[in-house]
Each structure stands twice: as C-alpha cells, then as structure tokens.
C-alpha cells in the first residue's frame, strides 16, 4: 500500500530518528514531500509511506506510541466547493497539480490525493475556498 501522511512531532521528540526506524524496523519506504523540523520546536512532515499493509499499520502504531500524531494527508487541506468561483487563480500556483481546470466545463476540481500541503492556495484564493484544517 501507499499513503500520503502528515506527521506532527511534539518538541520533546522532534530530534528522534523516526524515519530511520520506519525504514529499518518496519520495512517501509519513506518519501519526504515536505518537512518543517526545528530543534526543540514542534515539527511537521508530509511523507508518502509505502510498504506492506501490516508493516504500515505497525509503523503508524510505533509513531503514535512515541507521541507523533499521524494523519492521512487528505484531512489537512480542504476545498470548500460552495465558496469556489472557479476563477482559476489556484490552478496556476499549485505545484503538485492538485487543483485542475476541467474542460469543457472550465470548473476547478481539487484532487486531494496529489496535495503536498504547501499552502500556496490558501493565500492565492480570493474567495477563501481553500482551508487548512490543522
Ligand atoms: S496546498 Fe499546495 S499542493 Fe495542496 S492544493 Fe494548495 S497549492 Fe496545491
Ligand atoms: S482560487 Fe479559490 S475561488 Fe479561485 S478556483 Fe481556486 S479555489 Fe476556486
């Protein structure tokens, strides 16, 4: 299985080598999409984790038992469709291709499985249709 996850590290554990343990002890592949880690401060990473389903669940249990919060990525950025005016401003700036303009309808769609939580669209959207839920 393959799953994009958001990992939030409390300050007390931010310097521990969690990715090393996920790879070595749980046979998981970790692709780091985004990381914001500072010594002695809360950290956040967006990662794509792939491996056997059992190993994946054991790895997530290991993280959670160590105080790391792990969420599927799609829970973090939301598109509020009712507010969207389909202006297309977000499509141009999204680096991951997660916001696309469909033709011939010319309507914008959010493909949350592609989102890497860069947050560029939050500032670019004039209608405040993109929300961070963290
Ligand atoms: S947070 Fe970044 S990657 Fe995700 S939809 Fe917005 S611009 Fe695209
Ligand atoms: S910038 Fe906002 S209003 Fe414009 S298409 Fe994107 S989500 Fe919709």
Short mmCIF file of N, CA, C and O and ligand atoms in Angstrom, two decimals:
data_model
loop_
_atom_site.label_atom_id
_atom_site.label_comp_id
_atom_site.label_asym_id
_atom_site.label_seq_id
_atom_site.Cartn_x
_atom_site.Cartn_y
_atom_site.Cartn_z
N UNK A 1 0.83 -1.19 0.00
CA UNK A 1 0.00 0.00 0.00
C UNK A 1 0.88 1.25 0.00
O UNK A 1 2.06 1.20 0.32
N UNK A 2 0.26 2.36 -0.40
CA UNK A 2 0.98 3.64 -0.46
C UNK A 2 0.02 4.71 0.07
O UNK A 2 -1.13 4.75 -0.35
N UNK A 3 0.51 5.51 1.00
CA UNK A 3 -0.38 6.50 1.62
C UNK A 3 0.41 7.77 1.96
O UNK A 3 1.48 7.70 2.56
N UNK A 4 -0.12 8.92 1.56
CA UNK A 4 0.49 10.19 1.98
C UNK A 4 -0.03 10.52 3.37
O UNK A 4 -1.24 10.48 3.62
N UNK A 5 0.89 10.86 4.25
CA UNK A 5 0.53 11.12 5.64
C UNK A 5 1.16 12.44 6.10
O UNK A 5 2.23 12.83 5.62
N UNK A 6 0.51 13.07 7.05
CA UNK A 6 1.08 14.22 7.74
C UNK A 6 1.52 13.74 9.12
O UNK A 6 0.73 13.09 9.83
N UNK A 7 2.77 14.01 9.48
CA UNK A 7 3.28 13.61 10.79
C UNK A 7 3.58 14.88 11.58
O UNK A 7 4.28 15.76 11.09
N UNK A 8 3.04 14.95 12.78
CA UNK A 8 3.33 16.11 13.64
C UNK A 8 4.10 15.64 14.86
O UNK A 8 3.65 14.74 15.58
N UNK A 9 5.25 16.27 15.07
CA UNK A 9 6.16 15.85 16.13
C UNK A 9 6.13 16.88 17.26
O UNK A 9 6.44 18.05 17.02
N UNK A 10 5.80 16.47 18.49
CA UNK A 10 5.94 17.41 19.60
C UNK A 10 7.41 17.75 19.84
O UNK A 10 8.30 16.97 19.47
N UNK A 11 7.65 18.90 20.44
CA UNK A 11 9.02 19.38 20.62
C UNK A 11 9.91 18.35 21.33
O UNK A 11 11.09 18.22 21.02
N UNK A 12 9.32 17.60 22.26
CA UNK A 12 10.12 16.68 23.07
C UNK A 12 10.73 15.54 22.25
O UNK A 12 11.73 14.95 22.67
N UNK A 13 10.15 15.23 21.10
CA UNK A 13 10.65 14.07 20.34
C UNK A 13 11.13 14.45 18.94
O UNK A 13 11.47 13.59 18.14
N UNK A 14 11.15 15.75 18.63
CA UNK A 14 11.38 16.19 17.26
C UNK A 14 12.75 15.78 16.71
O UNK A 14 12.94 15.64 15.51
N UNK A 15 13.71 15.55 17.62
CA UNK A 15 15.05 15.23 17.14
C UNK A 15 15.31 13.72 17.04
O UNK A 15 16.40 13.29 16.69
N UNK A 16 14.28 12.92 17.30
CA UNK A 16 14.48 11.46 17.22
C UNK A 16 14.38 10.97 15.77
O UNK A 16 13.64 11.54 14.97
N UNK A 17 15.13 9.90 15.42
CA UNK A 17 15.20 9.45 14.01
C UNK A 17 14.05 8.54 13.61
O UNK A 17 14.24 7.35 13.33
N UNK A 18 12.83 9.10 13.55
CA UNK A 18 11.67 8.26 13.26
C UNK A 18 11.69 7.67 11.86
O UNK A 18 11.29 6.52 11.66
N UNK A 19 12.12 8.46 10.88
CA UNK A 19 12.12 7.90 9.52
C UNK A 19 13.08 6.71 9.42
O UNK A 19 12.79 5.72 8.76
N UNK A 20 14.20 6.81 10.10
CA UNK A 20 15.17 5.70 10.13
C UNK A 20 14.49 4.43 10.66
O UNK A 20 14.61 3.34 10.08
N UNK A 21 13.76 4.55 11.77
CA UNK A 21 13.09 3.37 12.36
C UNK A 21 12.00 2.83 11.44
O UNK A 21 11.83 1.61 11.33
N UNK A 22 11.26 3.72 10.79
CA UNK A 22 10.21 3.24 9.88
C UNK A 22 10.82 2.41 8.75
O UNK A 22 10.26 1.39 8.34
N UNK A 23 11.97 2.86 8.27
CA UNK A 23 12.63 2.15 7.17
C UNK A 23 13.25 0.84 7.67
O UNK A 23 13.01 -0.24 7.13
N UNK A 24 14.03 0.93 8.73
CA UNK A 24 14.82 -0.22 9.18
C UNK A 24 13.98 -1.26 9.93
O UNK A 24 14.12 -2.46 9.70
N UNK A 25 13.12 -0.81 10.82
CA UNK A 25 12.40 -1.75 11.69
C UNK A 25 11.06 -2.19 11.11
O UNK A 25 10.52 -3.22 11.52
N UNK A 26 10.50 -1.39 10.18
CA UNK A 26 9.15 -1.72 9.67
C UNK A 26 9.13 -1.90 8.16
O UNK A 26 8.06 -2.01 7.56
N UNK A 27 10.30 -1.93 7.55
CA UNK A 27 10.42 -2.22 6.10
C UNK A 27 9.60 -1.27 5.23
O UNK A 27 9.06 -1.67 4.19
N UNK A 28 9.46 -0.03 5.66
CA UNK A 28 8.66 0.92 4.90
C UNK A 28 9.56 1.84 4.07
O UNK A 28 10.69 2.13 4.47
N UNK A 29 9.04 2.27 2.93
CA UNK A 29 9.74 3.28 2.13
C UNK A 29 9.14 4.63 2.47
O UNK A 29 7.91 4.77 2.48
N UNK A 30 9.99 5.61 2.71
CA UNK A 30 9.52 6.95 3.10
C UNK A 30 9.99 7.96 2.07
O UNK A 30 11.19 8.12 1.85
N UNK A 31 9.04 8.61 1.45
CA UNK A 31 9.36 9.68 0.51
C UNK A 31 8.93 11.00 1.17
O UNK A 31 7.74 11.24 1.37
N UNK A 32 9.89 11.81 1.54
CA UNK A 32 9.58 13.07 2.24
C UNK A 32 9.18 14.13 1.22
O UNK A 32 9.97 14.51 0.36
N UNK A 33 7.95 14.59 1.31
CA UNK A 33 7.43 15.58 0.36
C UNK A 33 7.62 17.00 0.90
O UNK A 33 7.77 17.95 0.13
N UNK A 34 7.58 17.12 2.22
CA UNK A 34 7.74 18.45 2.82
C UNK A 34 8.15 18.24 4.28
O UNK A 34 7.65 17.32 4.93
N UNK A 35 9.05 19.07 4.77
CA UNK A 35 9.47 18.92 6.18
C UNK A 35 9.72 20.28 6.79
O UNK A 35 10.32 21.15 6.16
N UNK A 36 9.24 20.44 7.98
CA UNK A 36 9.49 21.66 8.74
C UNK A 36 9.87 21.22 10.16
O UNK A 36 9.02 20.99 11.00
N UNK A 37 11.18 21.00 10.34
CA UNK A 37 11.68 20.46 11.60
C UNK A 37 12.68 21.44 12.18
O UNK A 37 13.65 21.81 11.52
N UNK A 38 12.45 21.88 13.39
CA UNK A 38 13.38 22.78 14.06
C UNK A 38 13.71 22.22 15.44
O UNK A 38 12.81 21.73 16.12
N UNK A 39 14.98 22.28 15.83
CA UNK A 39 15.36 21.74 17.13
C UNK A 39 14.52 22.36 18.25
O UNK A 39 14.32 23.57 18.28
N UNK A 40 14.03 21.51 19.13
CA UNK A 40 13.27 21.90 20.33
C UNK A 40 11.96 22.63 20.03
O UNK A 40 11.42 23.32 20.87
N UNK A 41 11.47 22.51 18.79
CA UNK A 41 10.16 23.08 18.46
C UNK A 41 9.31 22.00 17.81
O UNK A 41 9.83 21.01 17.29
N UNK A 42 7.99 22.19 17.81
CA UNK A 42 7.12 21.22 17.15
C UNK A 42 7.47 21.14 15.66
O UNK A 42 7.78 22.16 15.04
N UNK A 43 7.45 19.95 15.11
CA UNK A 43 7.80 19.77 13.70
C UNK A 43 6.65 19.14 12.93
O UNK A 43 5.72 18.58 13.52
N UNK A 44 6.71 19.27 11.61
CA UNK A 44 5.67 18.69 10.76
C UNK A 44 6.32 18.17 9.49
O UNK A 44 7.18 18.84 8.90
N UNK A 45 5.93 17.00 9.07
CA UNK A 45 6.42 16.44 7.82
C UNK A 45 5.24 15.91 7.01
O UNK A 45 4.27 15.40 7.58
N UNK A 46 5.35 16.04 5.70
CA UNK A 46 4.41 15.37 4.79
C UNK A 46 5.21 14.29 4.08
O UNK A 46 6.24 14.58 3.46
N UNK A 47 4.77 13.05 4.23
CA UNK A 47 5.54 11.93 3.67
C UNK A 47 4.61 11.00 2.90
O UNK A 47 3.40 10.94 3.17
N UNK A 48 5.19 10.30 1.94
CA UNK A 48 4.47 9.21 1.30
C UNK A 48 5.10 7.93 1.84
O UNK A 48 6.30 7.72 1.70
N UNK A 49 4.27 7.10 2.47
CA UNK A 49 4.76 5.86 3.08
C UNK A 49 4.28 4.70 2.23
O UNK A 49 3.08 4.59 1.93
N UNK A 50 5.19 3.83 1.81
CA UNK A 50 4.76 2.64 1.07
C UNK A 50 5.38 1.39 1.66
O UNK A 50 6.48 1.42 2.22
N UNK A 51 4.62 0.31 1.55
CA UNK A 51 5.08 -0.97 2.08
C UNK A 51 3.90 -1.90 2.27
O UNK A 51 2.78 -1.61 1.85
N UNK A 52 4.16 -3.04 2.91
CA UNK A 52 3.09 -4.00 3.18
C UNK A 52 2.11 -3.40 4.19
O UNK A 52 2.51 -2.62 5.06
N UNK A 53 0.83 -3.78 4.07
CA UNK A 53 -0.21 -3.17 4.91
C UNK A 53 0.08 -3.39 6.40
O UNK A 53 -0.06 -2.46 7.21
N UNK A 54 0.47 -4.59 6.77
CA UNK A 54 0.79 -4.89 8.18
C UNK A 54 1.91 -3.99 8.68
O UNK A 54 1.83 -3.44 9.79
N UNK A 55 2.95 -3.88 7.88
CA UNK A 55 4.10 -3.04 8.27
C UNK A 55 3.67 -1.59 8.40
O UNK A 55 4.11 -0.88 9.32
N UNK A 56 2.82 -1.14 7.47
CA UNK A 56 2.33 0.24 7.52
C UNK A 56 1.62 0.49 8.86
O UNK A 56 1.92 1.45 9.56
N UNK A 57 0.69 -0.40 9.22
CA UNK A 57 -0.07 -0.18 10.46
C UNK A 57 0.82 -0.29 11.69
O UNK A 57 0.67 0.48 12.65
N UNK A 58 1.78 -1.21 11.66
CA UNK A 58 2.71 -1.33 12.80
C UNK A 58 3.57 -0.07 12.90
O UNK A 58 3.85 0.42 14.00
N UNK A 59 3.99 0.46 11.76
CA UNK A 59 4.80 1.68 11.76
C UNK A 59 4.02 2.86 12.30
O UNK A 59 4.56 3.67 13.09
N UNK A 60 2.76 2.98 11.92
CA UNK A 60 1.94 4.09 12.42
C UNK A 60 1.71 3.94 13.93
O UNK A 60 1.76 4.91 14.68
N UNK A 61 1.49 2.70 14.38
CA UNK A 61 1.33 2.47 15.84
C UNK A 61 2.59 2.87 16.58
O UNK A 61 2.53 3.47 17.66
N UNK A 62 3.75 2.54 15.99
CA UNK A 62 5.02 2.93 16.61
C UNK A 62 5.11 4.45 16.74
O UNK A 62 5.47 4.99 17.80
N UNK A 63 4.74 5.18 15.67
CA UNK A 63 4.79 6.64 15.72
C UNK A 63 3.87 7.17 16.81
O UNK A 63 4.26 8.01 17.63
N UNK A 64 2.63 6.65 16.82
CA UNK A 64 1.65 7.19 17.76
C UNK A 64 2.03 6.87 19.21
O UNK A 64 1.84 7.69 20.10
N UNK A 65 2.60 5.68 19.43
CA UNK A 65 3.01 5.33 20.79
C UNK A 65 4.22 6.16 21.23
O UNK A 65 4.53 6.24 22.42
N UNK A 66 4.90 6.78 20.27
CA UNK A 66 6.05 7.64 20.59
C UNK A 66 5.66 9.11 20.71
O UNK A 66 6.52 9.98 20.85
N UNK A 67 4.36 9.40 20.56
CA UNK A 67 3.89 10.77 20.72
C UNK A 67 3.76 11.54 19.43
O UNK A 67 3.46 12.74 19.43
N UNK A 68 3.99 10.86 18.29
CA UNK A 68 3.86 11.53 16.99
C UNK A 68 2.42 11.37 16.50
O UNK A 68 1.87 10.27 16.54
N UNK A 69 1.81 12.47 16.07
CA UNK A 69 0.45 12.38 15.51
C UNK A 69 0.56 12.13 14.02
O UNK A 69 1.31 12.84 13.33
N UNK A 70 -0.16 11.17 13.52
CA UNK A 70 -0.09 10.80 12.10
C UNK A 70 -1.50 10.82 11.51
O UNK A 70 -2.41 10.17 12.04
N UNK A 71 -1.68 11.61 10.44
CA UNK A 71 -2.99 11.75 9.81
C UNK A 71 -2.87 11.51 8.31
O UNK A 71 -1.89 11.95 7.70
N UNK A 72 -3.87 10.89 7.68
CA UNK A 72 -3.88 10.87 6.21
C UNK A 72 -3.89 12.29 5.69
O UNK A 72 -4.58 13.16 6.24
N UNK A 73 -3.13 12.55 4.65
CA UNK A 73 -2.94 13.90 4.14
C UNK A 73 -4.25 14.57 3.73
O UNK A 73 -4.42 15.77 3.92
N UNK A 74 -5.19 13.80 3.19
CA UNK A 74 -6.41 14.43 2.67
C UNK A 74 -7.26 15.11 3.74
O UNK A 74 -8.16 15.85 3.43
N UNK A 75 -6.96 14.85 5.03
CA UNK A 75 -7.74 15.53 6.07
C UNK A 75 -7.23 16.94 6.34
O UNK A 75 -7.83 17.68 7.10
N UNK A 76 -6.11 17.34 5.76
CA UNK A 76 -5.45 18.56 6.18
C UNK A 76 -5.85 19.80 5.37
O UNK A 76 -5.99 20.87 5.91
N UNK A 77 -5.96 19.66 4.04
CA UNK A 77 -6.35 20.80 3.21
C UNK A 77 -7.72 20.48 2.60
O UNK A 77 -7.93 19.39 2.06
N UNK A 78 -8.63 21.44 2.72
CA UNK A 78 -9.97 21.19 2.21
C UNK A 78 -10.36 22.26 1.19
O UNK A 78 -9.96 23.42 1.31
N UNK A 79 -11.11 21.84 0.19
CA UNK A 79 -11.67 22.75 -0.80
C UNK A 79 -13.15 22.91 -0.49
O UNK A 79 -13.90 21.91 -0.47
N UNK A 80 -13.58 24.13 -0.20
CA UNK A 80 -14.98 24.37 0.11
C UNK A 80 -15.66 24.75 -1.19
O UNK A 80 -15.62 25.91 -1.63
N UNK A 81 -16.26 23.77 -1.81
CA UNK A 81 -16.77 23.92 -3.18
C UNK A 81 -17.80 25.04 -3.30
O UNK A 81 -17.81 25.78 -4.29
N UNK A 82 -18.64 25.20 -2.28
CA UNK A 82 -19.70 26.23 -2.35
C UNK A 82 -19.12 27.64 -2.47
O UNK A 82 -19.76 28.54 -3.00
N UNK A 83 -17.91 27.84 -1.93
CA UNK A 83 -17.31 29.18 -1.98
C UNK A 83 -16.52 29.41 -3.27
O UNK A 83 -16.19 30.54 -3.59
N UNK A 84 -16.17 28.36 -3.95
CA UNK A 84 -15.28 28.47 -5.11
C UNK A 84 -15.99 29.16 -6.28
O UNK A 84 -17.12 28.79 -6.63
N UNK A 85 -15.34 30.16 -6.87
CA UNK A 85 -15.90 30.88 -8.01
C UNK A 85 -15.28 30.39 -9.33
O UNK A 85 -15.54 30.96 -10.38
N UNK A 86 -14.40 29.37 -9.23
CA UNK A 86 -13.74 28.77 -10.41
C UNK A 86 -12.93 29.82 -11.19
O UNK A 86 -12.90 29.81 -12.41
N UNK A 87 -12.31 30.73 -10.43
CA UNK A 87 -11.52 31.79 -11.07
C UNK A 87 -10.21 31.24 -11.66
O UNK A 87 -9.62 31.86 -12.54
N UNK A 88 -9.73 30.13 -11.13
CA UNK A 88 -8.51 29.50 -11.67
C UNK A 88 -7.21 30.00 -11.07
O UNK A 88 -6.13 29.52 -11.42
N UNK A 89 -7.27 30.96 -10.13
CA UNK A 89 -6.04 31.52 -9.56
C UNK A 89 -5.19 30.44 -8.88
O UNK A 89 -3.96 30.47 -8.95
N UNK A 90 -5.83 29.50 -8.25
CA UNK A 90 -5.09 28.46 -7.52
C UNK A 90 -4.45 27.44 -8.46
O UNK A 90 -3.42 26.85 -8.15
N UNK A 91 -5.06 27.24 -9.61
CA UNK A 91 -4.57 26.24 -10.57
C UNK A 91 -3.16 26.61 -11.03
O UNK A 91 -2.28 25.75 -11.15
N UNK A 92 -2.95 27.89 -11.24
CA UNK A 92 -1.65 28.37 -11.75
C UNK A 92 -0.54 28.18 -10.72
O UNK A 92 0.58 27.85 -11.06
N UNK A 93 -0.87 28.36 -9.44
CA UNK A 93 0.21 28.36 -8.44
C UNK A 93 0.40 26.99 -7.75
O UNK A 93 1.38 26.79 -7.06
N UNK A 94 -0.53 26.07 -7.94
CA UNK A 94 -0.41 24.76 -7.26
C UNK A 94 0.76 23.97 -7.87
O UNK A 94 0.70 23.60 -9.04
N UNK A 95 1.80 23.67 -7.09
CA UNK A 95 2.97 22.99 -7.66
C UNK A 95 2.76 21.49 -7.85
O UNK A 95 3.59 20.83 -8.47
N UNK A 96 1.68 20.96 -7.30
CA UNK A 96 1.50 19.50 -7.30
C UNK A 96 0.44 19.02 -8.30
O UNK A 96 0.19 17.82 -8.40
N UNK A 97 -0.18 19.95 -9.00
CA UNK A 97 -1.25 19.56 -9.92
C UNK A 97 -2.49 19.07 -9.18
O UNK A 97 -3.27 18.27 -9.70
N UNK A 98 -2.68 19.54 -7.94
CA UNK A 98 -3.82 19.09 -7.15
C UNK A 98 -5.08 19.91 -7.42
O UNK A 98 -6.17 19.52 -7.03
N UNK A 99 -4.89 21.07 -8.06
CA UNK A 99 -6.05 21.89 -8.44
C UNK A 99 -6.02 22.00 -9.96
O UNK A 99 -5.05 22.48 -10.54
N UNK A 100 -7.07 21.52 -10.58
CA UNK A 100 -7.07 21.44 -12.05
C UNK A 100 -8.33 22.09 -12.62
O UNK A 100 -9.39 22.09 -11.99
N UNK A 101 -8.16 22.64 -13.81
CA UNK A 101 -9.28 23.25 -14.52
C UNK A 101 -9.81 22.22 -15.53
O UNK A 101 -9.08 21.80 -16.42
N UNK A 102 -11.04 21.79 -15.32
CA UNK A 102 -11.60 20.77 -16.20
C UNK A 102 -12.22 21.42 -17.43
O UNK A 102 -12.84 22.48 -17.34
N UNK A 103 -12.03 20.76 -18.57
CA UNK A 103 -12.62 21.24 -19.82
C UNK A 103 -13.62 20.21 -20.31
O UNK A 103 -13.43 19.02 -20.05
N UNK A 104 -14.70 20.58 -20.96
CA UNK A 104 -15.00 21.95 -21.39
C UNK A 104 -15.77 22.77 -20.34
O UNK A 104 -16.07 23.93 -20.58
N UNK A 105 -16.04 22.19 -19.16
CA UNK A 105 -16.87 22.91 -18.19
C UNK A 105 -16.15 24.15 -17.62
O UNK A 105 -16.80 25.07 -17.14
N UNK A 106 -14.79 24.16 -17.67
CA UNK A 106 -13.97 25.23 -17.09
C UNK A 106 -14.23 25.37 -15.58
O UNK A 106 -14.15 26.45 -15.01
N UNK A 107 -14.50 24.25 -14.94
CA UNK A 107 -14.67 24.24 -13.49
C UNK A 107 -13.41 23.68 -12.84
O UNK A 107 -12.76 22.78 -13.38
N UNK A 108 -13.09 24.22 -11.67
CA UNK A 108 -11.91 23.76 -10.93
C UNK A 108 -12.29 22.57 -10.06
O UNK A 108 -13.38 22.52 -9.47
N UNK A 109 -11.37 21.60 -10.01
CA UNK A 109 -11.56 20.44 -9.13
C UNK A 109 -10.33 20.28 -8.25
O UNK A 109 -9.21 20.59 -8.67
N UNK A 110 -10.53 19.79 -7.05
CA UNK A 110 -9.43 19.55 -6.10
C UNK A 110 -9.17 18.05 -6.04
O UNK A 110 -10.05 17.28 -5.67
N UNK A 111 -7.94 17.67 -6.39
CA UNK A 111 -7.54 16.26 -6.32
C UNK A 111 -6.69 16.10 -5.06
O UNK A 111 -5.47 16.25 -5.09
N UNK A 112 -7.35 15.85 -3.94
CA UNK A 112 -6.64 15.94 -2.65
C UNK A 112 -5.52 14.92 -2.49
O UNK A 112 -4.59 15.12 -1.73
N UNK A 113 -5.58 13.82 -3.25
CA UNK A 113 -4.52 12.81 -3.14
C UNK A 113 -3.19 13.32 -3.70
O UNK A 113 -2.13 12.76 -3.42
N UNK A 114 -3.23 14.40 -4.49
CA UNK A 114 -2.00 14.97 -5.05
C UNK A 114 -1.43 16.11 -4.20
O UNK A 114 -0.30 16.53 -4.41
N UNK A 115 -2.22 16.62 -3.27
CA UNK A 115 -1.82 17.81 -2.49
C UNK A 115 -0.61 17.51 -1.61
O UNK A 115 -0.53 16.45 -0.98
N UNK A 116 0.33 18.42 -1.55
CA UNK A 116 1.53 18.25 -0.70
C UNK A 116 1.54 19.29 0.44
O UNK A 116 2.56 19.51 1.09
N UNK A 117 0.39 19.94 0.67
CA UNK A 117 0.22 20.90 1.78
C UNK A 117 1.27 22.01 1.76
O UNK A 117 1.85 22.38 2.78
N UNK A 118 1.51 22.56 0.59
CA UNK A 118 2.44 23.70 0.52
C UNK A 118 1.77 24.98 1.01
O UNK A 118 2.43 25.94 1.36
N UNK A 119 0.43 25.00 0.98
CA UNK A 119 -0.39 26.11 1.48
C UNK A 119 -0.39 27.33 0.57
O UNK A 119 -0.92 28.37 0.93
N UNK A 120 0.19 27.25 -0.63
CA UNK A 120 0.18 28.41 -1.54
C UNK A 120 -1.25 28.83 -1.88
O UNK A 120 -1.56 30.01 -2.01
N UNK A 121 -2.13 27.86 -2.06
CA UNK A 121 -3.50 28.18 -2.49
C UNK A 121 -4.29 28.93 -1.41
O UNK A 121 -5.22 29.66 -1.72
N UNK A 122 -3.90 28.75 -0.15
CA UNK A 122 -4.63 29.43 0.93
C UNK A 122 -4.52 30.95 0.75
O UNK A 122 -5.49 31.68 0.97
N UNK A 123 -3.33 31.40 0.37
CA UNK A 123 -3.12 32.85 0.19
C UNK A 123 -3.65 33.31 -1.16
O UNK A 123 -4.08 34.44 -1.30
N UNK A 124 -3.62 32.44 -2.15
CA UNK A 124 -3.98 32.86 -3.51
C UNK A 124 -5.48 32.93 -3.74
O UNK A 124 -5.94 33.64 -4.63
N UNK A 125 -6.24 32.21 -2.96
CA UNK A 125 -7.69 32.12 -3.24
C UNK A 125 -8.43 33.35 -2.74
O UNK A 125 -8.50 33.60 -1.53
N UNK A 126 -9.01 34.14 -3.65
CA UNK A 126 -9.72 35.35 -3.22
C UNK A 126 -11.03 35.06 -2.50
O UNK A 126 -11.56 35.90 -1.79
N UNK A 127 -11.55 33.85 -2.70
CA UNK A 127 -12.86 33.51 -2.12
C UNK A 127 -12.73 32.73 -0.81
O UNK A 127 -13.74 32.32 -0.23
N UNK A 128 -11.51 32.51 -0.36
CA UNK A 128 -11.24 31.71 0.84
C UNK A 128 -11.90 30.33 0.76
O UNK A 128 -12.48 29.83 1.72
N UNK A 129 -11.79 29.76 -0.41
CA UNK A 129 -12.38 28.43 -0.62
C UNK A 129 -11.44 27.30 -0.25
O UNK A 129 -11.85 26.15 -0.17
N UNK A 130 -10.15 27.62 -0.05
CA UNK A 130 -9.18 26.61 0.38
C UNK A 130 -8.91 26.81 1.86
O UNK A 130 -8.57 27.92 2.29
N UNK A 131 -9.05 25.74 2.62
CA UNK A 131 -8.89 25.84 4.07
C UNK A 131 -7.89 24.83 4.59
O UNK A 131 -7.87 23.69 4.11
N UNK A 132 -7.10 25.24 5.58
CA UNK A 132 -6.22 24.31 6.28
C UNK A 132 -6.95 23.85 7.54
O UNK A 132 -7.47 24.69 8.29
N UNK A 133 -6.99 22.55 7.75
CA UNK A 133 -7.72 22.03 8.92
C UNK A 133 -6.73 21.43 9.91
O UNK A 133 -6.76 20.24 10.17
N UNK A 134 -5.77 22.24 10.32
CA UNK A 134 -4.83 21.78 11.34
C UNK A 134 -4.44 22.95 12.21
O UNK A 134 -4.77 24.07 11.91
S1 LIG B 1 -1.78 23.19 -0.53
FE1 LIG B 1 -0.33 23.40 -2.25
S2 LIG B 1 -0.35 21.41 -3.21
FE2 LIG B 1 -2.17 21.49 -1.94
S3 LIG B 1 -3.79 22.21 -3.28
FE3 LIG B 1 -2.92 24.02 -2.28
S4 LIG B 1 -1.36 24.77 -3.70
FE4 LIG B 1 -1.84 22.66 -4.31
S1 LIG B 2 -8.59 30.37 -6.24
FE1 LIG B 2 -10.28 29.80 -4.88
S2 LIG B 2 -12.10 30.55 -5.92
FE2 LIG B 2 -10.46 30.52 -7.46
S3 LIG B 2 -10.65 28.47 -8.41
FE3 LIG B 2 -9.19 28.26 -6.74
S4 LIG B 2 -10.43 27.57 -5.01
FE4 LIG B 2 -11.85 28.40 -6.52
#
